[in-house]
PDB file of C-alpha atoms and ligand atoms in Angstrom:
ATOM      1  CA  UNK A   1     -22.412  12.904   5.490  1.00  0.00           C
ATOM      2  CA  UNK A   2     -22.821  12.090   1.802  1.00  0.00           C
ATOM      3  CA  UNK A   3     -20.579   8.998   1.864  1.00  0.00           C
ATOM      4  CA  UNK A   4     -19.228   6.733   4.635  1.00  0.00           C
ATOM      5  CA  UNK A   5     -15.469   6.420   4.186  1.00  0.00           C
ATOM      6  CA  UNK A   6     -14.203   6.609   7.795  1.00  0.00           C
ATOM      7  CA  UNK A   7     -15.114   8.483  10.990  1.00  0.00           C
ATOM      8  CA  UNK A   8     -13.234  11.725  10.329  1.00  0.00           C
ATOM      9  CA  UNK A   9     -15.481  14.578  11.450  1.00  0.00           C
ATOM     10  CA  UNK A  10     -18.065  12.307  13.089  1.00  0.00           C
ATOM     11  CA  UNK A  11     -19.633  13.389  16.369  1.00  0.00           C
ATOM     12  CA  UNK A  12     -20.950  11.248  19.215  1.00  0.00           C
ATOM     13  CA  UNK A  13     -24.493  12.348  18.247  1.00  0.00           C
ATOM     14  CA  UNK A  14     -24.037  11.062  14.675  1.00  0.00           C
ATOM     15  CA  UNK A  15     -22.827   7.694  15.958  1.00  0.00           C
ATOM     16  CA  UNK A  16     -25.734   7.438  18.406  1.00  0.00           C
ATOM     17  CA  UNK A  17     -28.226   8.437  15.703  1.00  0.00           C
ATOM     18  CA  UNK A  18     -26.914   5.712  13.369  1.00  0.00           C
ATOM     19  CA  UNK A  19     -27.018   3.089  16.131  1.00  0.00           C
ATOM     20  CA  UNK A  20     -30.558   4.182  17.118  1.00  0.00           C
ATOM     21  CA  UNK A  21     -31.668   3.605  13.512  1.00  0.00           C
ATOM     22  CA  UNK A  22     -29.906   0.218  13.569  1.00  0.00           C
ATOM     23  CA  UNK A  23     -32.021  -0.733  16.629  1.00  0.00           C
ATOM     24  CA  UNK A  24     -35.183   0.077  14.660  1.00  0.00           C
ATOM     25  CA  UNK A  25     -33.885  -2.025  11.756  1.00  0.00           C
ATOM     26  CA  UNK A  26     -33.122  -4.896  14.162  1.00  0.00           C
ATOM     27  CA  UNK A  27     -36.812  -4.841  15.169  1.00  0.00           C
ATOM     28  CA  UNK A  28     -37.773  -5.154  11.479  1.00  0.00           C
ATOM     29  CA  UNK A  29     -35.519  -8.216  11.247  1.00  0.00           C
ATOM     30  CA  UNK A  30     -37.385  -9.836  14.169  1.00  0.00           C
ATOM     31  CA  UNK A  31     -40.734  -9.643  12.345  1.00  0.00           C
ATOM     32  CA  UNK A  32     -42.242 -12.624  10.457  1.00  0.00           C
ATOM     33  CA  UNK A  33     -41.942 -10.550   7.245  1.00  0.00           C
ATOM     34  CA  UNK A  34     -38.430  -9.071   7.440  1.00  0.00           C
ATOM     35  CA  UNK A  35     -38.870  -6.463   4.730  1.00  0.00           C
ATOM     36  CA  UNK A  36     -39.741  -2.759   4.454  1.00  0.00           C
ATOM     37  CA  UNK A  37     -40.139  -0.598   1.309  1.00  0.00           C
ATOM     38  CA  UNK A  38     -37.675   2.111   2.458  1.00  0.00           C
ATOM     39  CA  UNK A  39     -35.250   1.748  -0.486  1.00  0.00           C
ATOM     40  CA  UNK A  40     -37.740   0.773  -3.183  1.00  0.00           C
ATOM     41  CA  UNK A  41     -36.493   2.186  -6.516  1.00  0.00           C
ATOM     42  CA  UNK A  42     -32.843   2.428  -5.405  1.00  0.00           C
ATOM     43  CA  UNK A  43     -30.082   0.176  -6.754  1.00  0.00           C
ATOM     44  CA  UNK A  44     -27.145  -0.827  -4.556  1.00  0.00           C
ATOM     45  CA  UNK A  45     -23.956  -2.366  -5.997  1.00  0.00           C
ATOM     46  CA  UNK A  46     -21.462  -4.339  -3.937  1.00  0.00           C
ATOM     47  CA  UNK A  47     -18.115  -3.836  -5.656  1.00  0.00           C
ATOM     48  CA  UNK A  48     -15.563  -6.031  -3.914  1.00  0.00           C
ATOM     49  CA  UNK A  49     -12.078  -6.033  -5.414  1.00  0.00           C
ATOM     50  CA  UNK A  50     -10.966  -8.181  -2.436  1.00  0.00           C
ATOM     51  CA  UNK A  51     -12.627 -11.312  -0.998  1.00  0.00           C
ATOM     52  CA  UNK A  52     -15.365 -11.078   1.640  1.00  0.00           C
ATOM     53  CA  UNK A  53     -18.047 -13.243   3.180  1.00  0.00           C
ATOM     54  CA  UNK A  54     -19.640 -11.209   5.990  1.00  0.00           C
ATOM     55  CA  UNK A  55     -19.477  -7.650   4.674  1.00  0.00           C
ATOM     56  CA  UNK A  56     -20.666  -8.345   1.143  1.00  0.00           C
ATOM     57  CA  UNK A  57     -23.473 -10.720   2.072  1.00  0.00           C
ATOM     58  CA  UNK A  58     -24.748  -8.585   4.931  1.00  0.00           C
ATOM     59  CA  UNK A  59     -24.794  -5.436   2.777  1.00  0.00           C
ATOM     60  CA  UNK A  60     -26.706  -7.309   0.061  1.00  0.00           C
ATOM     61  CA  UNK A  61     -29.149  -8.673   2.617  1.00  0.00           C
ATOM     62  CA  UNK A  62     -29.492  -5.224   4.208  1.00  0.00           C
ATOM     63  CA  UNK A  63     -30.337  -3.636   0.843  1.00  0.00           C
ATOM     64  CA  UNK A  64     -32.824  -6.403  -0.045  1.00  0.00           C
ATOM     65  CA  UNK A  65     -34.516  -6.181   3.381  1.00  0.00           C
ATOM     66  CA  UNK A  66     -35.271  -2.554   2.446  1.00  0.00           C
ATOM     67  CA  UNK A  67     -36.526  -3.507  -1.050  1.00  0.00           C
ATOM     68  CA  UNK A  68     -33.574  -2.095  -3.044  1.00  0.00           C
ATOM     69  CA  UNK A  69     -32.361  -3.788  -6.213  1.00  0.00           C
ATOM     70  CA  UNK A  70     -28.906  -5.300  -5.689  1.00  0.00           C
ATOM     71  CA  UNK A  71     -26.057  -5.835  -8.142  1.00  0.00           C
ATOM     72  CA  UNK A  72     -23.130  -7.962  -7.001  1.00  0.00           C
ATOM     73  CA  UNK A  73     -19.855  -7.346  -8.841  1.00  0.00           C
ATOM     74  CA  UNK A  74     -17.611 -10.431  -8.768  1.00  0.00           C
ATOM     75  CA  UNK A  75     -14.001  -9.394  -9.409  1.00  0.00           C
ATOM     76  CA  UNK A  76     -12.805 -12.845 -10.490  1.00  0.00           C
ATOM     77  CA  UNK A  77     -15.511 -13.132 -13.145  1.00  0.00           C
ATOM     78  CA  UNK A  78     -15.273  -9.529 -14.350  1.00  0.00           C
ATOM     79  CA  UNK A  79     -13.433  -7.597 -17.059  1.00  0.00           C
ATOM     80  CA  UNK A  80     -10.845  -6.623 -14.429  1.00  0.00           C
ATOM     81  CA  UNK A  81      -9.284  -9.915 -15.530  1.00  0.00           C
ATOM     82  CA  UNK A  82      -8.887  -8.392 -19.032  1.00  0.00           C
ATOM     83  CA  UNK A  83      -7.093  -5.350 -17.668  1.00  0.00           C
ATOM     84  CA  UNK A  84     -10.004  -2.969 -17.021  1.00  0.00           C
ATOM     85  CA  UNK A  85      -9.205  -0.434 -14.306  1.00  0.00           C
ATOM     86  CA  UNK A  86     -11.118   0.181 -11.057  1.00  0.00           C
ATOM     87  CA  UNK A  87     -12.126   3.585 -12.424  1.00  0.00           C
ATOM     88  CA  UNK A  88     -13.537   2.217 -15.703  1.00  0.00           C
ATOM     89  CA  UNK A  89     -15.294  -0.567 -13.791  1.00  0.00           C
ATOM     90  CA  UNK A  90     -17.056   1.996 -11.604  1.00  0.00           C
ATOM     91  CA  UNK A  91     -17.860   4.298 -14.550  1.00  0.00           C
ATOM     92  CA  UNK A  92     -19.424   1.299 -16.317  1.00  0.00           C
ATOM     93  CA  UNK A  93     -21.645   0.588 -13.296  1.00  0.00           C
ATOM     94  CA  UNK A  94     -22.451   4.306 -13.021  1.00  0.00           C
ATOM     95  CA  UNK A  95     -23.742   4.282 -16.607  1.00  0.00           C
ATOM     96  CA  UNK A  96     -26.231   1.586 -15.555  1.00  0.00           C
ATOM     97  CA  UNK A  97     -27.757   3.825 -12.884  1.00  0.00           C
ATOM     98  CA  UNK A  98     -26.352   2.654  -9.543  1.00  0.00           C
ATOM     99  CA  UNK A  99     -27.375   4.754  -6.506  1.00  0.00           C
ATOM    100  CA  UNK A 100     -24.977   3.335  -3.889  1.00  0.00           C
ATOM    101  CA  UNK A 101     -21.635   1.557  -4.138  1.00  0.00           C
ATOM    102  CA  UNK A 102     -20.231  -0.590  -1.361  1.00  0.00           C
ATOM    103  CA  UNK A 103     -16.531  -0.801  -2.212  1.00  0.00           C
ATOM    104  CA  UNK A 104     -13.819  -3.052  -0.819  1.00  0.00           C
ATOM    105  CA  UNK A 105     -10.263  -2.774  -2.098  1.00  0.00           C
ATOM    106  CA  UNK A 106      -6.792  -3.992  -1.231  1.00  0.00           C
ATOM    107  CA  UNK A 107      -5.397  -0.442  -1.519  1.00  0.00           C
ATOM    108  CA  UNK A 108      -6.166   2.321   0.951  1.00  0.00           C
ATOM    109  CA  UNK A 109      -8.074   5.226  -0.569  1.00  0.00           C
ATOM    110  CA  UNK A 110      -9.958   3.453  -3.395  1.00  0.00           C
ATOM    111  CA  UNK A 111     -13.440   4.242  -1.939  1.00  0.00           C
ATOM    112  CA  UNK A 112     -12.311   7.860  -1.441  1.00  0.00           C
ATOM    113  CA  UNK A 113     -11.148   8.035  -5.090  1.00  0.00           C
ATOM    114  CA  UNK A 114     -14.445   6.517  -6.178  1.00  0.00           C
ATOM    115  CA  UNK A 115     -16.359   9.498  -4.772  1.00  0.00           C
ATOM    116  CA  UNK A 116     -14.684  11.576  -7.531  1.00  0.00           C
ATOM    117  CA  UNK A 117     -15.663   9.119 -10.262  1.00  0.00           C
ATOM    118  CA  UNK A 118     -19.311   8.343  -9.505  1.00  0.00           C
ATOM    119  CA  UNK A 119     -22.365  10.390  -8.552  1.00  0.00           C
ATOM    120  CA  UNK A 120     -23.874   7.751  -6.257  1.00  0.00           C
ATOM    121  CA  UNK A 121     -23.076   7.419  -2.564  1.00  0.00           C
ATOM    122  CA  UNK A 122     -20.001   5.422  -1.610  1.00  0.00           C
ATOM    123  CA  UNK A 123     -19.612   3.227   1.456  1.00  0.00           C
ATOM    124  CA  UNK A 124     -16.207   1.907   2.393  1.00  0.00           C
ATOM    125  CA  UNK A 125     -16.467  -1.867   2.809  1.00  0.00           C
ATOM    126  CA  UNK A 126     -12.816  -2.006   3.909  1.00  0.00           C
ATOM    127  CA  UNK A 127      -9.812  -0.413   2.156  1.00  0.00           C
ATOM    128  CA  UNK A 128      -6.332  -1.854   2.685  1.00  0.00           C
ATOM    129  CA  UNK A 129      -5.269  -1.387   6.272  1.00  0.00           C
ATOM    130  CA  UNK A 130      -6.971   2.031   6.476  1.00  0.00           C
ATOM    131  CA  UNK A 131     -10.642   1.784   7.505  1.00  0.00           C
ATOM    132  CA  UNK A 132     -13.644  -0.537   7.828  1.00  0.00           C
ATOM    133  CA  UNK A 133     -16.273   1.774   9.275  1.00  0.00           C
ATOM    134  CA  UNK A 134     -19.340  -0.476   9.153  1.00  0.00           C
ATOM    135  CA  UNK A 135     -17.405  -3.205  10.995  1.00  0.00           C
ATOM    136  CA  UNK A 136     -16.629  -0.741  13.781  1.00  0.00           C
ATOM    137  CA  UNK A 137     -20.273   0.404  13.889  1.00  0.00           C
ATOM    138  CA  UNK A 138     -21.491  -3.177  14.276  1.00  0.00           C
ATOM    139  CA  UNK A 139     -18.801  -3.802  16.895  1.00  0.00           C
ATOM    140  CA  UNK A 140     -19.971  -0.737  18.854  1.00  0.00           C
ATOM    141  CA  UNK A 141     -23.608  -1.831  18.497  1.00  0.00           C
ATOM    142  CA  UNK A 142     -22.750  -5.325  19.780  1.00  0.00           C
ATOM    143  CA  UNK A 143     -20.671  -3.984  22.678  1.00  0.00           C
ATOM    144  CA  UNK A 144     -23.494  -1.642  23.700  1.00  0.00           C
ATOM    145  CA  UNK A 145     -25.986  -4.517  23.537  1.00  0.00           C
ATOM    146  CA  UNK A 146     -23.746  -6.579  25.850  1.00  0.00           C
ATOM    147  CA  UNK A 147     -22.396  -3.892  28.207  1.00  0.00           C
ATOM    148  CA  UNK A 148     -25.202  -1.294  28.237  1.00  0.00           C
ATOM    149  CA  UNK A 149     -22.748   1.587  27.942  1.00  0.00           C
ATOM    150  CA  UNK A 150     -19.205   2.136  26.713  1.00  0.00           C
ATOM    151  CA  UNK A 151     -18.618   5.072  29.052  1.00  0.00           C
ATOM    152  CA  UNK A 152     -15.504   4.208  31.106  1.00  0.00           C
ATOM    153  CA  UNK A 153     -15.318   0.658  29.694  1.00  0.00           C
ATOM    154  CA  UNK A 154     -11.927  -0.822  28.815  1.00  0.00           C
ATOM    155  CA  UNK A 155     -11.816  -2.524  25.417  1.00  0.00           C
ATOM    156  CA  UNK A 156      -8.683  -4.485  24.439  1.00  0.00           C
ATOM    157  CA  UNK A 157      -7.917  -5.082  20.743  1.00  0.00           C
ATOM    158  CA  UNK A 158      -5.364  -7.843  20.347  1.00  0.00           C
ATOM    159  CA  UNK A 159      -3.371  -9.265  17.438  1.00  0.00           C
ATOM    160  CA  UNK A 160      -2.123  -7.930  14.114  1.00  0.00           C
ATOM    161  CA  UNK A 161      -2.835  -4.246  14.737  1.00  0.00           C
ATOM    162  CA  UNK A 162      -0.401  -2.998  12.071  1.00  0.00           C
ATOM    163  CA  UNK A 163      -2.384  -4.377   9.127  1.00  0.00           C
ATOM    164  CA  UNK A 164      -5.849  -4.013  10.626  1.00  0.00           C
ATOM    165  CA  UNK A 165      -8.432  -1.603   9.218  1.00  0.00           C
ATOM    166  CA  UNK A 166     -10.839  -2.987  11.844  1.00  0.00           C
ATOM    167  CA  UNK A 167      -8.518  -1.842  14.654  1.00  0.00           C
ATOM    168  CA  UNK A 168      -8.117   1.621  13.097  1.00  0.00           C
ATOM    169  CA  UNK A 169     -11.851   2.174  12.674  1.00  0.00           C
ATOM    170  CA  UNK A 170     -12.605   0.918  16.185  1.00  0.00           C
ATOM    171  CA  UNK A 171      -9.916   3.183  17.627  1.00  0.00           C
ATOM    172  CA  UNK A 172     -11.596   6.125  15.854  1.00  0.00           C
ATOM    173  CA  UNK A 173     -15.113   5.155  16.917  1.00  0.00           C
ATOM    174  CA  UNK A 174     -15.135   3.591  20.406  1.00  0.00           C
ATOM    175  CA  UNK A 175     -13.560   6.583  22.239  1.00  0.00           C
ATOM    176  CA  UNK A 176     -16.373   8.775  20.829  1.00  0.00           C
ATOM    177  CA  UNK A 177     -18.706   6.619  22.946  1.00  0.00           C
ATOM    178  CA  UNK A 178     -16.511   6.959  26.051  1.00  0.00           C
ATOM    179  CA  UNK A 179     -14.490   3.724  25.858  1.00  0.00           C
ATOM    180  CA  UNK A 180     -10.827   3.436  26.795  1.00  0.00           C
ATOM    181  CA  UNK A 181      -9.177   1.429  24.003  1.00  0.00           C
ATOM    182  CA  UNK A 182      -5.972  -0.574  24.435  1.00  0.00           C
ATOM    183  CA  UNK A 183      -4.243  -2.333  21.563  1.00  0.00           C
ATOM    184  CA  UNK A 184      -1.711  -5.128  22.038  1.00  0.00           C
ATOM    185  CA  UNK A 185       0.407  -7.244  19.738  1.00  0.00           C
ATOM    186  CA  UNK A 186       3.995  -8.209  18.997  1.00  0.00           C
ATOM    187  CA  UNK A 187       6.230  -5.131  18.472  1.00  0.00           C
ATOM    188  CA  UNK A 188       6.519  -6.018  14.751  1.00  0.00           C
ATOM    189  CA  UNK A 189       2.720  -5.903  14.409  1.00  0.00           C
ATOM    190  CA  UNK A 190       2.140  -2.634  16.281  1.00  0.00           C
ATOM    191  CA  UNK A 191       2.141   0.748  14.513  1.00  0.00           C
ATOM    192  CA  UNK A 192       4.395   3.520  15.869  1.00  0.00           C
ATOM    193  CA  UNK A 193       1.346   5.330  17.178  1.00  0.00           C
ATOM    194  CA  UNK A 194      -2.424   5.062  16.973  1.00  0.00           C
ATOM    195  CA  UNK A 195      -4.145   8.226  18.184  1.00  0.00           C
ATOM    196  CA  UNK A 196      -7.090   7.319  20.419  1.00  0.00           C
ATOM    197  CA  UNK A 197      -5.561   4.079  21.754  1.00  0.00           C
ATOM    198  CA  UNK A 198      -2.994   2.979  24.350  1.00  0.00           C
ATOM    199  CA  UNK A 199      -0.424   0.692  22.700  1.00  0.00           C
ATOM    200  CA  UNK A 200       1.423  -2.114  24.463  1.00  0.00           C
ATOM    201  CA  UNK A 201       3.441  -5.163  23.415  1.00  0.00           C
ATOM    202  CA  UNK A 202       2.355  -6.825  26.695  1.00  0.00           C
ATOM    203  CA  UNK A 203      -0.855  -8.804  26.219  1.00  0.00           C
ATOM    204  CA  UNK A 204      -1.531  -9.042  29.966  1.00  0.00           C
ATOM    205  CA  UNK A 205      -1.427  -5.241  30.298  1.00  0.00           C
ATOM    206  CA  UNK A 206      -4.120  -4.823  27.641  1.00  0.00           C
ATOM    207  CA  UNK A 207      -6.241  -7.649  29.051  1.00  0.00           C
ATOM    208  CA  UNK A 208      -6.053  -6.469  32.691  1.00  0.00           C
ATOM    209  CA  UNK A 209      -9.571  -5.600  33.890  1.00  0.00           C
ATOM    210  CA  UNK A 210     -10.838  -5.355  30.299  1.00  0.00           C
ATOM    211  CA  UNK A 211     -14.619  -5.424  29.824  1.00  0.00           C
ATOM    212  CA  UNK A 212     -14.278  -6.901  26.345  1.00  0.00           C
ATOM    213  CA  UNK A 213     -11.497  -8.287  24.174  1.00  0.00           C
ATOM    214  CA  UNK A 214     -11.526  -8.035  20.387  1.00  0.00           C
ATOM    215  CA  UNK A 215      -9.205 -10.575  18.772  1.00  0.00           C
ATOM    216  CA  UNK A 216      -7.784  -9.974  15.286  1.00  0.00           C
ATOM    217  CA  UNK A 217      -6.493 -12.319  12.603  1.00  0.00           C
ATOM    218  CA  UNK A 218      -2.888 -12.336  11.394  1.00  0.00           C
ATOM    219  CA  UNK A 219      -3.250 -10.761   7.947  1.00  0.00           C
ATOM    220  CA  UNK A 220      -0.658 -12.811   6.110  1.00  0.00           C
ATOM    221  CA  UNK A 221      -1.821 -11.379   2.758  1.00  0.00           C
ATOM    222  CA  UNK A 222      -0.594  -7.915   3.852  1.00  0.00           C
ATOM    223  CA  UNK A 223       2.472  -9.084   5.790  1.00  0.00           C
ATOM    224  CA  UNK A 224       6.120  -9.022   4.759  1.00  0.00           C
ATOM    225  CA  UNK A 225       7.838 -12.411   5.119  1.00  0.00           C
ATOM    226  CA  UNK A 226       9.533 -12.925   8.472  1.00  0.00           C
ATOM    227  CA  UNK A 227       7.498 -10.328  10.380  1.00  0.00           C
ATOM    228  CA  UNK A 228       6.404 -12.956  12.899  1.00  0.00           C
ATOM    229  CA  UNK A 229       7.191 -16.536  13.861  1.00  0.00           C
ATOM    230  CA  UNK A 230       3.862 -18.349  14.091  1.00  0.00           C
ATOM    231  CA  UNK A 231       4.716 -20.617  17.020  1.00  0.00           C
ATOM    232  CA  UNK A 232       6.121 -17.643  18.990  1.00  0.00           C
ATOM    233  CA  UNK A 233       2.964 -15.697  18.228  1.00  0.00           C
ATOM    234  CA  UNK A 234       0.757 -18.534  19.474  1.00  0.00           C
ATOM    235  CA  UNK A 235       2.883 -18.940  22.614  1.00  0.00           C
ATOM    236  CA  UNK A 236       2.799 -15.264  23.572  1.00  0.00           C
ATOM    237  CA  UNK A 237      -0.290 -13.686  22.007  1.00  0.00           C
ATOM    238  CA  UNK A 238      -2.964 -16.327  21.476  1.00  0.00           C
ATOM    239  CA  UNK A 239      -6.014 -15.364  23.560  1.00  0.00           C
ATOM    240  CA  UNK A 240      -6.750 -18.368  25.751  1.00  0.00           C
ATOM    241  CA  UNK A 241      -9.122 -19.172  28.612  1.00  0.00           C
ATOM    242  CA  UNK A 242      -6.145 -18.910  31.004  1.00  0.00           C
ATOM    243  CA  UNK A 243      -5.034 -15.499  29.689  1.00  0.00           C
ATOM    244  CA  UNK A 244      -8.598 -14.159  29.774  1.00  0.00           C
ATOM    245  CA  UNK A 245      -8.526 -14.534  33.581  1.00  0.00           C
ATOM    246  CA  UNK A 246      -6.673 -11.185  33.595  1.00  0.00           C
ATOM    247  CA  UNK A 247      -9.771  -9.508  32.174  1.00  0.00           C
ATOM    248  CA  UNK A 248     -12.925  -8.756  34.182  1.00  0.00           C
ATOM    249  CA  UNK A 249     -14.896 -11.886  35.129  1.00  0.00           C
ATOM    250  CA  UNK A 250     -17.166 -12.742  32.198  1.00  0.00           C
ATOM    251  CA  UNK A 251     -15.421 -10.278  29.884  1.00  0.00           C
ATOM    252  CA  UNK A 252     -16.872 -10.529  26.405  1.00  0.00           C
ATOM    253  CA  UNK A 253     -14.986 -11.766  23.379  1.00  0.00           C
ATOM    254  CA  UNK A 254     -15.304 -10.372  19.853  1.00  0.00           C
ATOM    255  CA  UNK A 255     -13.727 -11.248  16.516  1.00  0.00           C
ATOM    256  CA  UNK A 256     -14.544  -9.502  13.218  1.00  0.00           C
ATOM    257  CA  UNK A 257     -13.805 -12.677  11.241  1.00  0.00           C
ATOM    258  CA  UNK A 258     -12.577 -14.476   9.341  1.00  0.00           C
ATOM    259  CA  UNK A 259     -11.198 -16.407  12.303  1.00  0.00           C
ATOM    260  CA  UNK A 260      -8.178 -18.704  12.403  1.00  0.00           C
ATOM    261  CA  UNK A 261      -9.061 -20.918  15.360  1.00  0.00           C
ATOM    262  CA  UNK A 262      -6.166 -21.975  17.575  1.00  0.00           C
ATOM    263  CA  UNK A 263      -3.905 -19.299  16.124  1.00  0.00           C
ATOM    264  CA  UNK A 264      -5.050 -15.892  17.394  1.00  0.00           C
ATOM    265  CA  UNK A 265      -7.762 -17.432  19.583  1.00  0.00           C
ATOM    266  CA  UNK A 266      -8.183 -20.691  21.492  1.00  0.00           C
ATOM    267  CA  UNK A 267     -10.714 -22.442  19.254  1.00  0.00           C
ATOM    268  CA  UNK A 268     -13.228 -23.394  21.945  1.00  0.00           C
ATOM    269  CA  UNK A 269     -13.476 -19.789  23.189  1.00  0.00           C
ATOM    270  CA  UNK A 270     -15.137 -18.769  19.927  1.00  0.00           C
ATOM    271  CA  UNK A 271     -18.085 -21.022  20.811  1.00  0.00           C
ATOM    272  CA  UNK A 272     -18.196 -20.158  24.505  1.00  0.00           C
ATOM    273  CA  UNK A 273     -20.932 -18.176  26.258  1.00  0.00           C
ATOM    274  CA  UNK A 274     -18.742 -15.097  26.405  1.00  0.00           C
ATOM    275  CA  UNK A 275     -18.279 -15.024  22.613  1.00  0.00           C
ATOM    276  CA  UNK A 276     -20.223 -12.297  20.769  1.00  0.00           C
ATOM    277  CA  UNK A 277     -19.000 -13.407  17.339  1.00  0.00           C
ATOM    278  CA  UNK A 278     -22.378 -14.577  16.009  1.00  0.00           C
ATOM    279  CA  UNK A 279     -24.103 -11.518  17.457  1.00  0.00           C
ATOM    280  CA  UNK A 280     -21.594  -9.321  15.601  1.00  0.00           C
ATOM    281  CA  UNK A 281     -22.524 -11.028  12.332  1.00  0.00           C
ATOM    282  CA  UNK A 282     -26.271 -10.821  13.055  1.00  0.00           C
ATOM    283  CA  UNK A 283     -26.061  -7.143  14.042  1.00  0.00           C
ATOM    284  CA  UNK A 284     -24.096  -6.358  10.877  1.00  0.00           C
ATOM    285  CA  UNK A 285     -27.278  -6.586   8.788  1.00  0.00           C
ATOM    286  CA  UNK A 286     -29.237  -4.091  10.932  1.00  0.00           C
ATOM    287  CA  UNK A 287     -26.279  -1.698  11.138  1.00  0.00           C
ATOM    288  CA  UNK A 288     -25.781  -1.782   7.361  1.00  0.00           C
ATOM    289  CA  UNK A 289     -29.515  -1.217   6.827  1.00  0.00           C
ATOM    290  CA  UNK A 290     -29.175   1.899   9.005  1.00  0.00           C
ATOM    291  CA  UNK A 291     -26.143   3.159   7.062  1.00  0.00           C
ATOM    292  CA  UNK A 292     -27.833   2.675   3.665  1.00  0.00           C
ATOM    293  CA  UNK A 293     -31.038   4.266   4.944  1.00  0.00           C
ATOM    294  CA  UNK A 294     -29.244   7.356   6.288  1.00  0.00           C
ATOM    295  CA  UNK A 295     -27.189   7.824   3.122  1.00  0.00           C
ATOM    296  CA  UNK A 296     -29.936   7.222   0.552  1.00  0.00           C
ATOM    297  CA  UNK A 297     -33.114   8.408   2.260  1.00  0.00           C
ATOM    298  CA  UNK A 298     -32.104  10.451   5.280  1.00  0.00           C
ATOM    299  CA  UNK A 299     -29.331  12.175   3.272  1.00  0.00           C
ATOM    300  CA  UNK A 300     -26.796  11.359   5.986  1.00  0.00           C
ATOM    301  CA  UNK A 301     -28.699  12.871   8.892  1.00  0.00           C
TER     302      UNK A 301
HETATM  303  N1   CP B 401     -15.201  -8.721   9.030  1.00  0.00           N
HETATM  304  C1   CP B 401     -15.086  -8.791   7.681  1.00  0.00           C
HETATM  305  O1   CP B 401     -14.820  -7.797   7.011  1.00  0.00           O
HETATM  306  O2   CP B 401     -15.295 -10.040   7.161  1.00  0.00           O
HETATM  307  P1   CP B 401     -15.308 -10.350   5.587  1.00  0.00           P
HETATM  308  O3   CP B 401     -13.901 -10.154   5.087  1.00  0.00           O
HETATM  309  O4   CP B 401     -15.792 -11.776   5.474  1.00  0.00           O
HETATM  310  O5   CP B 401     -16.243  -9.370   4.935  1.00  0.00           O
END
């Protein structure tokens, strides 16, 4: 594994190895001095052509916790605004000696293209509706922390599946660890098929006896007008305390963020004891430390 673009070709052992390293990194983050010299001398660039809070900041923190130098490319304040292309932007950074690029883009395939343009390692920080692999890794890490194992566990992913790179990456990853993944949403927001998952337009069917429920945002920025009626969506698909009674008692709740409270999720549930949302964010730093470490030092092993 020279880059991390998606989970094509990944084995269960590779996933477990990455998550084992993340557990070691989580121990580092518990220490009074939360810093190790593992990436001293390396330079990591976050190149986000689309907005982000969690992914960009946690990658930058992850790199700094391992003593790398960090460059943060801000699209709005860059020469993209003068018409410079993604390719020339990356070639410009390459000329300055970047070792790793974390790339987010509105179009699927940009991180993959970037591997042909630059010599450094490329990590997909989310491309279009295609993949968001480090989000799925931190989701798996968080689920394992809460449930102990994913073997035979039912995980429901609910909401705007059609436009969700988080759903796609989780559907690739979680079955490798033994989970049974169901996805549910309105028919207009479900893909025709999603290999690795059971699809249903019936929320209750996905929630029934689920061990954990991952709720997704309506991605209006990727949606054609008229694809859903918001009040209908809230009436039939909002995850509420009452609807969660279909799931296993105490079933856990996840959300990759950003969250639109009282649209896809009853607002108070996000702050309830069953919510793992803050643990997802916290674990994102350790997981991204593990990914950078494996790619830059461990050469992907
Ligand atoms: N989960 C996620 O990708 O959040 P950001 O868009 O804030 O990075």
